[in-house]
Tab-separated table of C-alpha atoms in Angstrom:
chain	number	residue	atom	x	y	z
A	558	UNK	CA	139.296	50.204	135.591
A	559	UNK	CA	136.874	53.681	136.358
A	560	UNK	CA	138.054	55.982	133.403
A	561	UNK	CA	137.289	55.475	129.650
A	562	UNK	CA	138.932	53.384	128.276
A	563	UNK	CA	142.126	55.009	125.845
A	564	UNK	CA	141.764	53.351	122.639
A	565	UNK	CA	145.460	52.353	121.072
A	566	UNK	CA	144.649	54.188	117.811
A	567	UNK	CA	141.405	55.928	116.490
A	568	UNK	CA	140.539	57.227	112.819
A	569	UNK	CA	141.155	60.737	112.157
A	570	UNK	CA	138.158	62.410	110.584
A	571	UNK	CA	138.820	65.381	108.289
A	572	UNK	CA	137.007	67.840	107.916
A	573	UNK	CA	135.040	68.059	103.566
A	574	UNK	CA	135.064	63.823	104.053
A	575	UNK	CA	131.020	63.981	103.927
A	576	UNK	CA	131.314	67.134	101.408
A	577	UNK	CA	133.543	65.164	99.376
A	578	UNK	CA	131.280	61.858	99.279
A	579	UNK	CA	128.703	63.842	98.328
A	580	UNK	CA	129.426	64.389	95.528
A	581	UNK	CA	131.179	61.709	94.293
A	582	UNK	CA	127.097	60.279	94.691
A	583	UNK	CA	125.834	62.172	93.670
A	584	UNK	CA	128.306	62.507	90.246
A	585	UNK	CA	127.207	57.957	89.680
A	586	UNK	CA	131.089	57.850	89.117
A	587	UNK	CA	132.481	55.615	92.047
A	588	UNK	CA	134.642	53.201	90.393
A	589	UNK	CA	138.413	54.510	90.479
A	590	UNK	CA	139.784	56.622	88.908
A	591	UNK	CA	137.714	59.624	88.783
A	592	UNK	CA	139.311	63.426	89.599
A	593	UNK	CA	138.835	62.645	94.058
A	594	UNK	CA	141.615	60.359	92.569
A	595	UNK	CA	143.457	62.441	90.633
A	596	UNK	CA	143.599	65.116	93.314
A	597	UNK	CA	144.567	62.383	95.799
A	598	UNK	CA	147.743	61.389	93.925
A	599	UNK	CA	148.134	64.679	93.520
A	600	UNK	CA	148.286	65.753	96.565
A	601	UNK	CA	150.690	62.841	97.297
A	602	UNK	CA	152.751	63.908	95.387
A	603	UNK	CA	153.011	66.678	97.001
A	604	UNK	CA	153.770	65.821	99.883
A	605	UNK	CA	156.474	63.138	99.060
A	606	UNK	CA	158.402	65.054	95.951
A	607	UNK	CA	157.947	61.784	94.396
A	608	UNK	CA	157.123	62.267	90.525
A	609	UNK	CA	154.016	59.969	90.068
A	610	UNK	CA	152.062	58.843	92.649
A	611	UNK	CA	149.284	55.461	92.200
A	612	UNK	CA	146.192	55.365	94.408
A	613	UNK	CA	146.185	51.524	95.047
A	614	UNK	CA	143.795	49.581	96.986
A	615	UNK	CA	146.056	48.587	100.248
A	616	UNK	CA	149.901	49.002	100.830
A	617	UNK	CA	149.918	45.230	99.511
A	618	UNK	CA	148.990	46.278	96.871
A	619	UNK	CA	151.842	49.039	96.673
A	620	UNK	CA	153.910	45.906	97.364
A	621	UNK	CA	152.827	43.399	94.784
A	622	UNK	CA	152.781	46.136	91.972
A	623	UNK	CA	156.366	46.713	93.040
A	624	UNK	CA	157.621	42.895	92.838
A	625	UNK	CA	155.969	42.815	89.807
A	626	UNK	CA	157.215	45.477	88.309
A	627	UNK	CA	160.466	44.060	88.707
A	628	UNK	CA	160.396	40.890	87.355
A	629	UNK	CA	160.976	39.068	89.988
A	630	UNK	CA	160.824	34.967	90.657
A	631	UNK	CA	162.000	32.028	91.476
A	632	UNK	CA	165.632	31.617	91.960
A	633	UNK	CA	165.519	35.560	93.092
A	634	UNK	CA	166.718	37.740	96.638
A	635	UNK	CA	165.311	40.202	98.471
A	636	UNK	CA	166.524	41.836	101.838
A	637	UNK	CA	163.921	42.141	103.944
A	638	UNK	CA	164.356	42.960	107.794
A	639	UNK	CA	162.626	40.151	109.891
A	640	UNK	CA	160.936	42.957	111.822
A	641	UNK	CA	158.123	44.323	109.795
A	642	UNK	CA	154.634	42.795	108.320
A	643	UNK	CA	153.829	40.101	106.672
A	644	UNK	CA	152.959	41.322	103.277
A	645	UNK	CA	156.598	42.818	103.022
A	646	UNK	CA	156.933	39.449	102.059
A	647	UNK	CA	153.606	37.526	101.016
A	648	UNK	CA	154.342	40.427	98.126
A	649	UNK	CA	157.795	39.052	97.621
A	650	UNK	CA	157.596	35.230	97.522
A	651	UNK	CA	153.685	35.425	95.606
A	652	UNK	CA	156.569	35.929	92.521
A	653	UNK	CA	158.420	32.701	93.479
A	654	UNK	CA	161.316	34.874	94.655
A	655	UNK	CA	162.748	34.205	98.007
A	656	UNK	CA	163.347	36.680	100.723
A	657	UNK	CA	166.146	37.029	103.245
A	658	UNK	CA	165.452	38.574	106.446
A	659	UNK	CA	168.470	40.308	108.127
A	660	UNK	CA	168.342	41.886	112.140
A	661	UNK	CA	167.300	45.557	113.091
A	662	UNK	CA	168.940	48.663	114.363
A	663	UNK	CA	168.012	48.471	118.158
A	664	UNK	CA	167.845	52.540	117.960
A	665	UNK	CA	165.472	53.093	115.075
A	666	UNK	CA	163.433	49.632	114.425
A	667	UNK	CA	164.528	50.145	110.705
A	668	UNK	CA	166.883	48.076	108.871
A	669	UNK	CA	170.757	47.148	109.920
A	670	UNK	CA	172.788	48.021	106.887
A	671	UNK	CA	175.486	46.242	107.746
A	672	UNK	CA	173.402	43.467	108.552
A	673	UNK	CA	172.221	44.630	105.019
A	674	UNK	CA	174.877	44.374	102.706
A	675	UNK	CA	176.144	40.912	104.185
A	676	UNK	CA	173.135	39.220	103.293
A	677	UNK	CA	173.557	40.286	99.929
A	678	UNK	CA	174.914	37.841	97.081
A	679	UNK	CA	174.373	37.343	93.148
A	680	UNK	CA	171.133	36.133	93.857
A	681	UNK	CA	170.122	39.538	95.635
A	682	UNK	CA	168.239	41.217	93.303
A	683	UNK	CA	166.557	44.149	95.541
A	684	UNK	CA	166.721	45.285	99.124
A	685	UNK	CA	162.871	46.382	100.624
A	686	UNK	CA	164.081	49.291	102.898
A	687	UNK	CA	160.950	49.652	105.856
A	688	UNK	CA	160.369	52.725	107.713
A	689	UNK	CA	160.029	51.569	111.054
A	690	UNK	CA	157.734	54.567	112.460
A	691	UNK	CA	159.067	56.421	109.575
A	692	UNK	CA	162.292	56.297	111.344
A	693	UNK	CA	164.765	55.463	107.913
A	694	UNK	CA	168.178	53.507	108.583
A	695	UNK	CA	170.728	55.101	106.499
A	696	UNK	CA	169.686	55.206	103.375
A	697	UNK	CA	172.603	57.089	102.179
A	698	UNK	CA	174.458	53.981	102.830
A	699	UNK	CA	171.680	51.928	101.866
A	700	UNK	CA	171.734	53.819	98.319
A	701	UNK	CA	175.610	53.363	97.206
A	702	UNK	CA	175.622	49.887	98.658
A	703	UNK	CA	172.899	48.594	96.325
A	704	UNK	CA	174.214	50.793	93.636
A	705	UNK	CA	177.924	48.897	94.148
A	706	UNK	CA	175.461	45.422	93.667
A	707	UNK	CA	173.576	46.390	90.758
A	708	UNK	CA	169.760	45.731	92.608
A	709	UNK	CA	167.126	48.133	93.186
A	710	UNK	CA	166.554	49.937	95.952
A	711	UNK	CA	162.362	49.754	97.162
A	712	UNK	CA	160.779	51.814	100.310
A	713	UNK	CA	158.289	50.312	102.344
A	714	UNK	CA	157.318	53.651	103.426
A	715	UNK	CA	153.635	52.834	105.156
A	716	UNK	CA	154.674	54.519	108.071
A	717	UNK	CA	156.517	57.007	106.694
A	718	UNK	CA	154.499	59.477	105.134
A	719	UNK	CA	156.215	63.309	105.882
A	720	UNK	CA	158.871	61.296	106.873
A	721	UNK	CA	162.680	62.413	106.260
A	722	UNK	CA	165.944	61.104	105.757
A	723	UNK	CA	168.567	63.957	105.701
A	724	UNK	CA	166.114	66.425	104.726
A	725	UNK	CA	165.094	63.445	101.800
A	726	UNK	CA	161.248	62.291	102.246
A	727	UNK	CA	161.045	58.464	102.480
A	728	UNK	CA	159.703	57.093	99.503
A	729	UNK	CA	162.059	59.727	96.998
A	730	UNK	CA	164.588	56.953	97.479
A	731	UNK	CA	163.439	53.997	95.694
A	732	UNK	CA	162.754	52.996	92.655
A	733	UNK	CA	159.628	52.452	93.934
A	734	UNK	CA	157.728	52.520	97.078
A	735	UNK	CA	154.895	51.696	98.947
A	736	UNK	CA	152.486	54.043	100.998
A	737	UNK	CA	149.753	52.901	103.823
A	738	UNK	CA	146.153	55.225	104.352
A	739	UNK	CA	145.043	51.816	106.649
A	740	UNK	CA	142.913	53.090	109.307
A	741	UNK	CA	145.576	52.603	111.915
A	742	UNK	CA	147.823	55.491	109.709
A	743	UNK	CA	148.255	59.024	110.239
A	744	UNK	CA	146.832	60.103	107.184
A	745	UNK	CA	143.602	56.700	106.435
A	746	UNK	CA	140.658	55.666	103.852
A	747	UNK	CA	139.613	52.438	106.540
A	748	UNK	CA	141.592	50.590	103.732
A	749	UNK	CA	144.240	52.451	100.680
A	750	UNK	CA	147.383	52.504	99.570
A	751	UNK	CA	149.817	54.444	97.256
A	752	UNK	CA	152.951	53.019	94.710
A	753	UNK	CA	154.796	55.726	94.495
A	754	UNK	CA	157.193	55.109	90.806
A	755	UNK	CA	160.754	57.727	90.917
A	756	UNK	CA	161.683	55.807	88.138
A	757	UNK	CA	159.175	56.953	84.970
A	758	UNK	CA	160.123	54.176	82.974
A	759	UNK	CA	158.113	52.264	84.791
A	760	UNK	CA	155.162	54.061	84.480
A	761	UNK	CA	153.789	52.370	81.840
A	762	UNK	CA	153.313	49.182	82.845
A	763	UNK	CA	152.716	49.977	86.650
A	764	UNK	CA	149.158	51.394	84.455
A	765	UNK	CA	149.298	48.113	83.231
A	766	UNK	CA	149.463	45.876	86.001
A	767	UNK	CA	147.240	47.946	87.816
A	768	UNK	CA	144.474	47.637	85.112
A	769	UNK	CA	143.737	44.272	85.051
A	770	UNK	CA	146.665	44.551	82.661
A	771	UNK	CA	145.170	46.533	80.537
A	772	UNK	CA	146.413	49.320	78.917
A	773	UNK	CA	142.731	51.094	80.273
A	774	UNK	CA	144.432	54.079	81.154
A	775	UNK	CA	145.757	55.356	77.762
A	776	UNK	CA	142.609	54.671	76.786
A	777	UNK	CA	141.577	57.324	78.888
A	778	UNK	CA	143.354	59.332	78.240
A	779	UNK	CA	142.181	59.115	74.819
A	780	UNK	CA	145.885	57.210	73.411
A	781	UNK	CA	144.526	54.846	72.293
A	782	UNK	CA	141.276	54.318	70.896
A	783	UNK	CA	140.723	51.053	72.351
A	784	UNK	CA	142.361	48.900	74.487
A	785	UNK	CA	143.127	45.152	75.427
A	786	UNK	CA	144.315	42.934	77.519
A	787	UNK	CA	148.484	42.919	76.975
A	788	UNK	CA	149.711	41.770	80.228
A	789	UNK	CA	149.369	40.023	83.703
A	790	UNK	CA	147.761	43.017	86.425
A	791	UNK	CA	144.717	42.854	89.104
A	792	UNK	CA	142.595	44.971	89.538
A	793	UNK	CA	144.753	47.321	92.471
A	794	UNK	CA	142.366	50.043	92.395
A	795	UNK	CA	140.140	51.827	95.268
A	796	UNK	CA	136.770	53.168	94.599
A	797	UNK	CA	136.415	56.696	93.984
A	798	UNK	CA	134.033	56.712	97.634
A	799	UNK	CA	137.711	56.206	98.599
A	800	UNK	CA	139.111	58.316	97.236
A	801	UNK	CA	137.087	60.499	98.395
A	802	UNK	CA	137.906	60.384	102.001
A	803	UNK	CA	141.750	59.968	101.225
A	804	UNK	CA	141.509	63.648	99.776
A	805	UNK	CA	139.928	65.418	102.619
A	806	UNK	CA	142.707	63.363	104.505
A	807	UNK	CA	145.686	64.772	102.521
A	808	UNK	CA	144.118	68.534	102.624
A	809	UNK	CA	144.641	68.009	106.457
A	810	UNK	CA	147.958	66.487	106.581
A	811	UNK	CA	149.831	69.652	108.528
A	812	UNK	CA	146.597	69.655	110.490
A	813	UNK	CA	146.768	66.333	111.807
A	814	UNK	CA	150.479	66.432	112.045
A	815	UNK	CA	151.251	68.992	114.164
A	816	UNK	CA	148.736	67.195	116.926
A	817	UNK	CA	150.236	64.406	116.234
A	818	UNK	CA	153.624	65.996	117.168
A	819	UNK	CA	153.029	67.433	120.258
A	820	UNK	CA	151.748	64.172	121.520
A	821	UNK	CA	155.423	62.758	120.867
A	822	UNK	CA	156.827	65.175	122.529
A	823	UNK	CA	154.863	64.494	125.780
A	824	UNK	CA	155.896	61.605	125.989
A	825	UNK	CA	159.422	62.343	125.008
A	826	UNK	CA	159.218	64.638	127.869
A	827	UNK	CA	157.135	63.245	130.182
A	828	UNK	CA	158.859	59.353	129.691
A	829	UNK	CA	162.733	60.773	130.503
A	830	UNK	CA	162.967	60.225	134.041
A	831	UNK	CA	161.104	57.302	134.047
A	832	UNK	CA	163.522	55.566	131.938
A	833	UNK	CA	166.323	56.438	133.312
A	834	UNK	CA	164.618	54.793	136.927
A	835	UNK	CA	163.404	51.904	135.730
A	836	UNK	CA	166.287	50.781	132.886
A	837	UNK	CA	163.997	51.235	129.955
A	838	UNK	CA	164.060	52.661	126.752
A	839	UNK	CA	163.048	55.193	124.928
A	840	UNK	CA	162.638	55.513	121.228
A	841	UNK	CA	165.312	58.400	120.123
A	842	UNK	CA	164.873	58.784	116.224
A	843	UNK	CA	168.732	60.299	114.939
A	844	UNK	CA	168.999	63.383	114.056
A	845	UNK	CA	168.862	62.871	110.405
A	846	UNK	CA	165.859	61.119	110.382
A	847	UNK	CA	162.580	63.131	111.018
A	848	UNK	CA	160.273	60.934	111.757
A	849	UNK	CA	156.862	61.908	110.872
A	850	UNK	CA	154.962	61.023	115.013
A	851	UNK	CA	153.107	57.544	113.782
A	852	UNK	CA	154.222	55.971	116.367
A	853	UNK	CA	155.797	56.442	120.107
A	854	UNK	CA	157.123	53.076	121.551
A	855	UNK	CA	159.381	52.189	124.505
A	856	UNK	CA	161.358	48.753	125.173
A	857	UNK	CA	160.750	47.392	128.827
A	858	UNK	CA	163.914	46.199	130.267
A	859	UNK	CA	162.774	43.045	130.459
A	860	UNK	CA	160.248	40.478	128.259
A	861	UNK	CA	159.060	39.951	131.426
A	862	UNK	CA	158.307	43.401	132.509
A	863	UNK	CA	157.316	43.892	128.980
A	864	UNK	CA	154.036	41.831	129.132
A	865	UNK	CA	153.681	42.849	133.139
A	866	UNK	CA	153.945	46.862	131.686
A	867	UNK	CA	150.701	45.679	129.112
A	868	UNK	CA	149.166	43.725	132.214
A	869	UNK	CA	149.707	47.100	134.358
A	870	UNK	CA	148.089	49.543	131.327
A	871	UNK	CA	144.882	47.691	130.666
A	872	UNK	CA	143.965	47.663	133.993
A	873	UNK	CA	144.430	51.466	134.023
A	874	UNK	CA	142.460	51.724	130.884
A	875	UNK	CA	145.110	52.270	128.015
A	876	UNK	CA	145.190	50.468	125.175
A	877	UNK	CA	148.579	49.909	124.960
A	878	UNK	CA	150.215	46.838	122.463
A	879	UNK	CA	153.298	45.241	121.266
A	880	UNK	CA	153.902	44.725	117.768
A	881	UNK	CA	155.526	42.252	115.420
A	882	UNK	CA	155.886	38.410	115.517
A	883	UNK	CA	159.960	38.682	114.148
A	884	UNK	CA	159.113	36.831	109.789
A	885	UNK	CA	162.508	34.986	110.077
A	886	UNK	CA	160.288	33.457	113.112
A	887	UNK	CA	157.058	33.292	112.011
A	888	UNK	CA	155.910	29.609	110.097
A	889	UNK	CA	155.395	31.187	107.011
A	890	UNK	CA	159.153	33.105	107.125
A	891	UNK	CA	160.750	29.534	107.538
A	892	UNK	CA	158.536	27.579	104.935
A	893	UNK	CA	158.911	30.845	101.997
A	894	UNK	CA	161.571	32.316	103.473
A	895	UNK	CA	165.897	32.293	104.207
A	896	UNK	CA	167.890	33.823	107.482
A	897	UNK	CA	171.049	33.831	106.301
A	898	UNK	CA	172.353	34.921	109.787
A	899	UNK	CA	170.610	35.528	113.239
A	900	UNK	CA	168.657	38.330	114.351
A	901	UNK	CA	169.539	39.299	117.836
A	902	UNK	CA	168.102	42.890	118.115
A	903	UNK	CA	164.659	41.901	116.358
A	904	UNK	CA	164.430	38.730	119.238
A	905	UNK	CA	165.194	40.881	121.627
A	906	UNK	CA	163.137	44.179	120.313
A	907	UNK	CA	159.757	42.502	119.310
A	908	UNK	CA	159.874	41.172	122.647
A	909	UNK	CA	160.072	44.279	125.009
A	910	UNK	CA	158.503	46.825	122.404
A	911	UNK	CA	155.220	48.460	123.995
A	912	UNK	CA	153.633	51.056	121.915
A	913	UNK	CA	151.475	53.529	123.696
A	914	UNK	CA	147.655	54.903	122.320
A	915	UNK	CA	149.013	58.253	120.109
A	916	UNK	CA	146.120	59.351	117.140
A	917	UNK	CA	145.343	63.181	116.202
A	918	UNK	CA	141.965	63.991	118.281
A	919	UNK	CA	143.399	62.271	121.480
A	920	UNK	CA	142.900	64.443	123.986
A	921	UNK	CA	145.252	66.479	126.801
A	922	UNK	CA	143.747	64.414	129.659
A	923	UNK	CA	144.800	61.186	127.630
A	924	UNK	CA	147.934	61.629	127.427
A	925	UNK	CA	148.281	62.906	130.425
A	926	UNK	CA	146.338	59.289	132.439
A	927	UNK	CA	149.197	57.425	129.483
A	928	UNK	CA	152.244	59.206	131.085
A	929	UNK	CA	151.371	58.381	134.293
A	930	UNK	CA	150.252	54.898	133.692
A	931	UNK	CA	153.355	54.641	132.558
A	932	UNK	CA	154.783	56.750	135.327
A	933	UNK	CA	153.687	54.418	137.522
A	934	UNK	CA	154.886	51.091	136.618
A	935	UNK	CA	157.959	49.524	138.497
A	936	UNK	CA	159.020	46.014	136.937
A	937	UNK	CA	160.404	43.795	139.136
A	938	UNK	CA	163.512	43.708	138.953
A	939	UNK	CA	163.943	47.668	139.825
C-alpha cells in the first residue's frame, strides 16, 4: 500500500469549538447544566422537533434513564432487535428486566416489525426500536402494535439525528428516545448523548434521576429553596466543556449533512453497476425513510467474500469494516436475554455487512479511491 490510509470515520471539527471552549474556561462554570448545556439542548429540540431534550454523558446514559423511567424490573420484557450495540440491551438488564431478541428486516438492518409483533407477550413492557444507519422501520405499524398491546415505544436513535419516517422526525415517535454524540456520529463531542422526552409527564422524574436522585434542577430554577435526595439516580450530566463542543457541532448541522449526503450519493451511484455484476447489495432505504447519511453499507454476496473484500479494501488503504456481533448469539445475550425465534436475517446481514468510510471532511479524492477499490473487487464465486 502506497496511498494514505482512509479511516472509516474521523470526528468533524466545527467552527466555534475553540471559541466556545475558551468561553467556558473563562467563565469558571465547567460543570454540567450551564448556558451551553441549555443551548445544545435547544439545538437538539430544533433539529428533532422533540418537546424536551436532556443532555447526558452518552447515548448509553440516555438509554439507562429511559429504562429507569419506565420502571422496568424483574419479570418484565423488552423487545429488542438482535442487530444493535450492546448497550441497547445492557440498559435493560441493569433493571433486572429481560431483553427479547428478534430479527431484523434485511432491507434496512432495522427491526422486523412482524418479528416484533410475534414476540409480544403479557410480560412485554416496551419495545426498543433501533434506527440502524438512521433508517427507521415502519413506525406507523410499530406504534399501532404497541398501542394495541399497551406497551411503550423507546427509540434508540443513536444513528438517526435528522432521520425521518413518512415526514416525521425519528426520536419523536416513542415516549422516550436516546441520541448519541459519540466521536463516530454525524454530530459529535467525543462522548455525549441526550434523552428526548416526548411524554412531558416524565420530565420531572427524568431530571431527578439525571441529577443523582435529587431535585437540584428545580433548585437551580428557583422553584425550591434547597434540594435533597428523593429518588434513585446517578450522575448523567455532561460537563459544560462537552456541551460547548456539542453546541458548535449542532450549529454546523446543515453543512455536515450536506457533505455526508454528497458522499453517500456518490457511493450509491458509483457502485450500482458493481453490485449488479457481483451479486452484492447496496444500502437502499425505502422511500418513507429519510436517512441522515450516517453510514453507507453494502452486503457482500457471501460471508467468505465479505472477509475477502475487507482484506482487499484494507490492502488498498481503505478503512472499511463490519459491524455488530448479533446480540442473540453473544455471551451476555445468551445469559441475560431470550430469543423466542431464530434470527436468520440478522445472522446473514451481520455476516455479509461491509461499511465504507464516510465522514464530513472526507475529500472527493478519497471517495473516489474507496469507490474504485470496491469496483476492483471480484468475489471468487463470480
